[in-house]
Coordinates of C-alpha atoms in Angstrom, one line a residue:
M1 CA 188.7 95.2 136.1
S2 CA 185.4 94.3 137.9
A3 CA 183.8 91.0 137.5
P4 CA 181.2 90.6 134.8
S5 CA 177.6 90.9 135.9
W6 CA 176.7 87.4 134.9
A7 CA 174.6 85.3 137.2
N8 CA 175.1 81.7 138.3
G9 CA 174.0 79.5 135.4
S10 CA 174.6 82.1 132.7
V11 CA 175.6 80.6 129.4
V12 CA 178.5 82.5 127.8
I13 CA 180.5 82.2 124.6
L14 CA 184.2 82.9 125.1
T15 CA 185.7 83.9 121.7
H16 CA 189.6 84.1 121.4
V17 CA 190.3 87.4 119.6
A18 CA 193.5 86.3 117.9
T19 CA 192.3 83.0 116.5
G20 CA 188.5 83.4 116.5
A21 CA 188.2 80.0 118.3
S22 CA 185.2 79.9 120.6
L23 CA 184.0 77.9 123.5
T24 CA 180.5 77.9 125.2
V25 CA 180.4 77.4 128.9
L26 CA 178.1 77.6 131.8
V27 CA 179.2 80.1 134.3
E28 CA 179.4 79.6 138.1
K29 CA 180.2 82.8 140.0
D30 CA 181.4 83.2 143.6
K31 CA 182.0 86.9 144.2
A32 CA 184.7 87.9 141.8
Q33 CA 185.7 84.4 140.9
L34 CA 184.4 82.5 137.9
T35 CA 184.2 78.8 137.2
F36 CA 183.5 77.6 133.7
C37 CA 181.3 74.4 133.5
R38 CA 180.8 72.1 130.5
I39 CA 177.4 72.5 128.9
E40 CA 177.0 68.8 128.1
G41 CA 178.0 67.8 131.7
P42 CA 177.4 70.5 134.3
Y43 CA 179.3 68.6 137.0
E44 CA 182.5 69.0 134.9
K45 CA 184.5 72.2 135.4
L46 CA 187.4 73.6 133.3
K47 CA 190.4 72.8 135.3
V48 CA 194.2 73.5 134.8
T49 CA 196.8 71.1 135.8
Q50 CA 199.2 72.3 138.5
N51 CA 202.6 71.7 136.7
D52 CA 202.1 71.9 133.0
G53 CA 199.0 74.2 132.6
E54 CA 197.0 71.7 130.5
T55 CA 193.2 72.1 130.6
A56 CA 190.6 69.4 131.0
W57 CA 187.0 69.0 132.1
G58 CA 186.7 67.3 135.5
A59 CA 184.9 67.2 139.0
G60 CA 185.9 69.3 141.8
G61 CA 186.9 72.8 142.1
G62 CA 189.3 75.0 144.0
K63 CA 191.9 77.6 142.7
F64 CA 192.8 75.5 139.7
A65 CA 189.3 75.7 138.4
S66 CA 188.7 79.4 139.2
F67 CA 189.5 82.5 137.2
V68 CA 189.3 86.2 137.8
T69 CA 188.9 88.8 134.9
S70 CA 191.4 91.5 134.0
S71 CA 191.8 93.9 131.2
A72 CA 193.7 92.6 128.1
G73 CA 195.6 94.3 125.3
G74 CA 195.0 93.7 121.7
G75 CA 191.3 94.7 121.5
D76 CA 188.6 93.1 119.3
P77 CA 188.6 94.5 115.7
D78 CA 184.8 95.1 116.0
G79 CA 185.3 97.3 119.1
A80 CA 183.7 94.8 121.6
A81 CA 185.1 94.8 125.1
T82 CA 187.8 92.3 125.8
M83 CA 189.0 90.6 128.9
A84 CA 191.6 88.1 130.1
F85 CA 191.0 85.3 132.6
Q86 CA 193.7 84.8 135.2
L87 CA 193.8 81.5 137.1
C88 CA 193.4 82.0 140.9
A89 CA 196.3 79.6 141.4
N90 CA 199.9 80.2 140.4
Q91 CA 199.5 84.0 140.2
K92 CA 203.2 84.4 140.9
K93 CA 204.3 81.7 138.5
E94 CA 205.9 82.4 135.2
N95 CA 203.6 81.8 132.2
T96 CA 204.6 80.8 128.6
D97 CA 205.2 84.5 127.7
G98 CA 207.8 84.7 130.5
S99 CA 205.6 87.1 132.6
E100 CA 204.0 86.5 135.9
G101 CA 200.7 84.7 136.4
W102 CA 198.8 82.0 134.5
Y103 CA 196.0 82.9 132.1
L104 CA 193.5 81.2 129.9
G105 CA 194.8 81.0 126.3
V106 CA 194.7 79.3 123.0
S107 CA 197.7 77.4 121.5
S108 CA 198.3 75.8 118.1
S109 CA 201.4 73.9 119.3
S110 CA 200.0 72.1 122.4
S111 CA 199.1 68.5 121.8
S112 CA 196.9 68.1 124.9
G113 CA 194.1 70.1 126.6
V114 CA 190.6 71.0 125.8
L115 CA 190.2 70.7 121.9
L116 CA 188.9 73.7 120.0
P117 CA 188.1 74.0 116.3
H118 CA 190.9 73.7 113.8
G119 CA 193.0 71.7 116.0
L120 CA 193.6 74.5 118.6
R121 CA 193.9 73.7 122.3
L122 CA 192.9 75.7 125.3
V123 CA 195.8 76.2 127.8
G124 CA 195.8 77.5 131.3
N125 CA 199.4 78.8 131.6
A126 CA 199.5 81.5 128.9
G127 CA 200.2 85.1 129.2
P128 CA 197.2 87.5 129.2
Q129 CA 195.2 86.8 126.0
P130 CA 192.1 88.9 125.1
F131 CA 188.7 87.1 124.9
V132 CA 185.3 88.5 123.8
A133 CA 182.7 87.1 126.3
T134 CA 179.2 87.1 125.0
E135 CA 176.3 86.2 127.4
V136 CA 173.8 84.1 125.5
T137 CA 171.3 83.8 128.3
S138 CA 171.1 84.0 132.1
R139 CA 170.7 81.0 134.4
A140 CA 170.9 78.6 131.5
Q141 CA 167.4 79.5 130.2
M142 CA 168.0 77.7 127.0
S143 CA 167.7 74.4 128.8
L144 CA 165.8 75.5 131.9
S145 CA 163.1 77.6 130.5
T146 CA 160.6 74.7 130.1
A147 CA 162.0 73.0 133.3
T148 CA 161.0 75.9 135.6
Q149 CA 157.3 75.7 134.4
H150 CA 154.6 74.4 136.7
G151 CA 153.9 70.7 136.5
P152 CA 150.4 69.1 136.7
S153 CA 148.1 68.9 139.6
L154 CA 147.5 65.5 141.3
T155 CA 144.6 63.3 140.1
S156 CA 141.9 62.1 142.6
T157 CA 143.4 58.6 142.4
Q158 CA 146.9 60.0 143.4
I159 CA 145.3 61.9 146.3
E160 CA 143.5 58.8 147.4
T161 CA 146.8 56.8 147.3
F162 CA 148.5 59.5 149.4
C163 CA 145.7 59.6 152.0
R164 CA 145.7 55.8 152.3
E165 CA 149.5 55.0 152.1
G166 CA 150.9 58.2 153.8
Y167 CA 153.1 58.9 150.8
L168 CA 153.1 59.3 147.0
V169 CA 155.9 59.0 144.4
L170 CA 155.8 61.3 141.4
P171 CA 158.4 59.9 138.9
G172 CA 160.4 62.4 137.0
A173 CA 158.4 65.4 138.4
V174 CA 161.5 67.7 138.5
P175 CA 163.3 68.0 135.1
L176 CA 166.9 66.9 134.9
P177 CA 168.3 70.4 134.1
L178 CA 167.2 71.7 137.5
V179 CA 168.4 68.6 139.3
H180 CA 171.9 69.0 137.7
D181 CA 171.8 72.8 138.6
A182 CA 171.2 71.9 142.2
L183 CA 173.8 69.1 142.3
R184 CA 176.4 71.4 140.7
R185 CA 175.8 73.9 143.6
I186 CA 176.0 71.3 146.3
N187 CA 179.2 69.7 144.9
H188 CA 180.8 73.1 144.5
E189 CA 180.2 73.6 148.2
L190 CA 181.5 70.1 149.1
G191 CA 184.7 71.0 147.4
K192 CA 185.4 73.9 149.9
P193 CA 187.6 73.0 152.8
G194 CA 185.7 72.7 156.1
M195 CA 182.2 72.7 154.7
M196 CA 181.1 69.5 156.3
I197 CA 180.1 70.1 160.0
E198 CA 178.4 68.2 162.9
G199 CA 174.7 68.3 163.2
G200 CA 173.3 66.1 160.5
V201 CA 170.5 63.5 161.1
E202 CA 171.4 60.1 162.5
G203 CA 174.8 61.1 163.5
A204 CA 176.0 62.1 160.0
A205 CA 177.7 65.4 159.1
K206 CA 175.9 68.1 157.2
L207 CA 176.8 70.8 154.8
A208 CA 177.5 74.2 156.3
G209 CA 176.7 77.6 154.8
N210 CA 173.7 79.0 152.9
T211 CA 173.5 76.4 150.2
S212 CA 170.1 75.2 151.5
N213 CA 168.4 78.4 150.4
H214 CA 170.4 79.0 147.2
P215 CA 168.2 79.7 144.2
A216 CA 169.4 76.4 142.5
I217 CA 167.8 74.6 145.5
L218 CA 164.7 76.7 145.7
D219 CA 164.1 76.4 141.8
L220 CA 163.4 72.7 142.4
Y221 CA 159.9 73.6 143.9
R222 CA 158.3 75.4 141.0
P223 CA 157.7 72.3 138.8
I224 CA 155.9 70.5 141.8
E225 CA 154.0 73.5 143.2
A226 CA 150.7 72.5 141.7
A227 CA 151.1 68.9 143.0
V228 CA 151.9 70.3 146.4
E229 CA 148.8 72.5 146.4
S230 CA 146.7 69.6 145.3
L231 CA 147.2 68.3 148.8
V232 CA 147.7 71.4 150.9
G233 CA 145.1 73.5 149.2
A234 CA 145.1 75.9 146.1
G235 CA 146.9 79.1 147.1
C236 CA 147.4 77.7 150.7
A237 CA 151.0 76.3 150.6
V238 CA 153.6 78.7 152.0
P239 CA 156.6 78.5 149.5
P240 CA 159.7 77.1 151.1
Q241 CA 162.5 79.6 152.0
G242 CA 165.0 76.7 152.4
A243 CA 165.6 73.0 152.2
Q244 CA 167.3 70.2 154.1
L245 CA 170.2 68.8 152.1
A246 CA 170.2 65.1 153.0
L247 CA 173.4 63.4 151.9
R248 CA 173.9 59.8 152.8
F249 CA 177.5 58.7 152.5
P250 CA 178.6 55.1 151.8
E251 CA 179.1 52.9 154.9
V252 CA 182.0 50.5 155.4
C253 CA 180.6 48.4 158.1
P254 CA 179.1 44.9 157.5
P255 CA 175.6 45.2 155.8
Y256 CA 172.6 45.2 158.1
E257 CA 168.8 45.5 157.8
P258 CA 167.1 48.3 159.7
K259 CA 164.8 47.2 162.4
G260 CA 161.1 48.0 162.6
T261 CA 161.7 50.0 165.8
E262 CA 164.1 52.3 164.1
W263 CA 162.1 55.1 162.7
H264 CA 161.0 58.7 163.2
T265 CA 158.5 61.3 162.3
D266 CA 159.9 64.7 161.7
G267 CA 159.9 66.8 164.9
M268 CA 159.2 64.0 167.4
R269 CA 162.8 64.0 168.7
Q270 CA 162.5 67.7 169.5
G271 CA 159.0 67.2 171.1
K272 CA 157.2 68.8 168.1
W273 CA 153.9 67.0 167.4
N274 CA 152.9 68.8 164.2
P275 CA 155.6 71.1 162.9
F276 CA 154.5 71.4 159.3
S277 CA 151.9 70.1 156.8
L278 CA 153.6 68.2 154.1
L279 CA 157.1 66.6 153.7
V280 CA 158.3 67.0 150.1
G281 CA 161.5 65.0 149.1
I282 CA 163.3 65.3 145.7
S283 CA 165.7 62.8 144.7
L284 CA 169.0 64.2 143.1
S285 CA 170.4 60.7 142.8
N286 CA 169.5 57.5 140.9
V287 CA 168.8 55.0 143.8
P288 CA 167.8 51.8 141.8
A289 CA 168.4 49.2 144.4
P290 CA 167.9 48.8 148.2
Q291 CA 170.7 49.5 150.7
S292 CA 171.8 52.5 148.6
G293 CA 170.8 55.2 151.1
N294 CA 167.1 54.8 150.2
L295 CA 164.4 56.7 151.9
L296 CA 162.6 54.0 153.9
A297 CA 158.9 54.4 154.4
F298 CA 156.5 52.7 156.8
P299 CA 153.3 52.8 154.8
R300 CA 150.0 53.6 156.5
T301 CA 151.6 54.3 159.8
H302 CA 150.3 57.9 159.8
H303 CA 146.9 56.5 160.8
T304 CA 148.1 54.8 164.0
L305 CA 150.9 57.2 165.0
H306 CA 148.7 60.4 164.7
A307 CA 147.2 59.7 168.1
M308 CA 150.1 58.0 169.6
L309 CA 152.4 60.9 169.0
Q310 CA 150.4 63.5 170.8
E311 CA 151.7 65.0 174.1
G312 CA 151.8 62.8 177.1
G313 CA 152.0 59.6 175.0
L314 CA 154.7 58.1 172.8
L315 CA 156.1 61.5 172.1
H316 CA 157.4 61.8 175.6
L317 CA 159.3 58.5 175.2
C318 CA 160.9 59.8 172.1
T319 CA 162.2 63.0 173.6
S320 CA 163.3 61.6 176.9
S321 CA 165.9 59.4 175.2
D322 CA 169.5 60.5 174.0
A323 CA 169.5 57.6 171.5
V324 CA 168.6 58.2 167.9
W325 CA 165.9 55.5 167.9
G326 CA 164.8 55.7 171.6
H327 CA 166.9 52.6 172.9
G328 CA 164.6 50.3 170.9
Q329 CA 161.5 51.3 172.8
L330 CA 159.5 52.5 169.9
P331 CA 156.7 50.3 168.6
D332 CA 157.9 47.7 166.0
L333 CA 156.2 48.8 162.7
G334 CA 157.5 45.9 160.8
P335 CA 159.9 46.0 157.7
P336 CA 160.0 49.4 155.9
T337 CA 159.7 49.9 152.2
A338 CA 162.8 51.1 150.4
L339 CA 161.8 53.6 147.8
L340 CA 163.7 53.1 144.6
L341 CA 164.0 56.6 143.1
A342 CA 165.6 58.2 140.0
K343 CA 166.9 61.7 139.6
G344 CA 163.9 64.1 139.5
D345 CA 161.6 61.7 141.4
V346 CA 159.4 63.4 144.1
V347 CA 158.1 61.9 147.3
L348 CA 155.1 63.6 149.0
A349 CA 154.7 62.3 152.6
H350 CA 152.3 62.9 155.5
P351 CA 154.2 64.3 158.5
K352 CA 152.9 61.5 160.7
M353 CA 154.1 58.6 158.4
A354 CA 157.2 56.9 160.0
H355 CA 160.3 56.9 157.9
R356 CA 164.1 57.0 158.1
G357 CA 167.1 57.1 155.9
G358 CA 168.4 53.7 154.9
P359 CA 171.9 52.3 155.1
N360 CA 174.1 53.1 152.1
F361 CA 176.4 50.2 150.9
S362 CA 176.7 51.6 147.4
P363 CA 179.9 53.4 146.2
D364 CA 178.1 56.7 145.8
I365 CA 176.8 59.5 148.0
R366 CA 173.0 59.6 147.9
Y367 CA 171.7 63.2 147.4
Q368 CA 168.2 64.2 148.4
I369 CA 166.6 67.5 149.4
Y370 CA 163.5 68.0 151.6
Y371 CA 161.1 70.9 151.9
R372 CA 158.7 71.0 154.9
I373 CA 155.7 72.8 153.6
K374 CA 153.2 74.6 155.9
H375 CA 149.6 75.4 155.2
K376 CA 149.1 79.3 155.5
H377 CA 146.7 78.6 158.4
H378 CA 148.9 75.9 159.9
A379 CA 149.2 77.5 163.3
A380 CA 145.5 78.2 163.7
R381 CA 144.6 74.6 162.9
Q382 CA 146.6 72.9 165.7
R383 CA 143.5 72.2 167.8
Q384 CA 141.7 70.6 164.7
L385 CA 144.8 68.4 164.0
E386 CA 144.3 66.7 167.4
T387 CA 141.4 64.8 165.9
D388 CA 141.7 65.3 162.1
L389 CA 144.7 63.8 160.5
F390 CA 144.3 65.9 157.4
A391 CA 143.2 69.2 159.0
D392 CA 145.8 71.2 157.2
L393 CA 145.6 69.2 154.0
D394 CA 142.6 70.7 152.3
G395 CA 143.0 68.6 149.2
C396 CA 142.6 65.4 151.2
H397 CA 139.1 66.3 152.3
T398 CA 137.8 66.0 148.8
T399 CA 138.4 62.2 149.0
T400 CA 138.1 61.3 152.6

């Protein structure tokens, strides 16, 4: 039986034909394999224990949280199509019916597992049992329909703050359903063996694969598109085709404070003076305290670094060194500001404002994504950018 044509994020009601018990889940799809996520907590997946077939909601993935569909006997009395869900693990192991393979089922005798109405329990080691699957909506539109709408434009005061400080924080600009959708996708990929590879910033590993341009990542942009265009220019911002997934893992060394000489602007290590128009960061974590993997900003430095980073100057020093921070030869910009962000907060930053990722001595991974937005005439304005700090940020010219 071919896999259902559901999309990632579809909300589906699974109704057990024999008992009428039903369960509403959020579907995650990877080719022919399905994972069922809890509506109330999208990080939590329906998992089956390896030895006894009990079901539970929990983090992580793998074969014990993945199912494939197959045809099932005992059709629905109303004539609706039915299907059985076979666990990807234990496909040769005996089930409770004495046949081969573990399937999702409903039991009235089990004392543990996901609880269904009337005291029934969901089990993962049953024989093939028919379910009717009804798609309620695709891509979780019940909770995401308002989340994907465009947010407001920036006020003149906000634009002035951005121009002066070099960055602007927009609290709660991305709704939590979209944040959770992105986190679920990232964590799903983290659960796959070998997905962390070399090549991340500042010596860290990075996530392999195509997660950075997955729809769940790109969907984060829509609520802030109007804010971005307030700076870049109406209709002038080229929509992102991908993002940087910036994960900062907990450190186990003695705590330390970053130095004023440890900073960068994007592209300077590669000898690129002006690779894009606007840096957009979206926090997928709550970072309420310093030294939790915070984004560290050096406010107002875009005014001084704009000229210093041009070819033949400081830029040569940055690219001629193999060290992340240029062997301490960069100008001391003083102590940075640790941004305290919550899930859904957005940071808009000028490309020439010095910044860096801060140390993480919290117990949690810090999740953040970055878009690098270009003005549609970015390439044509390179000469203007040599003397005009805001040449490809049209919105800034209304206040400067």
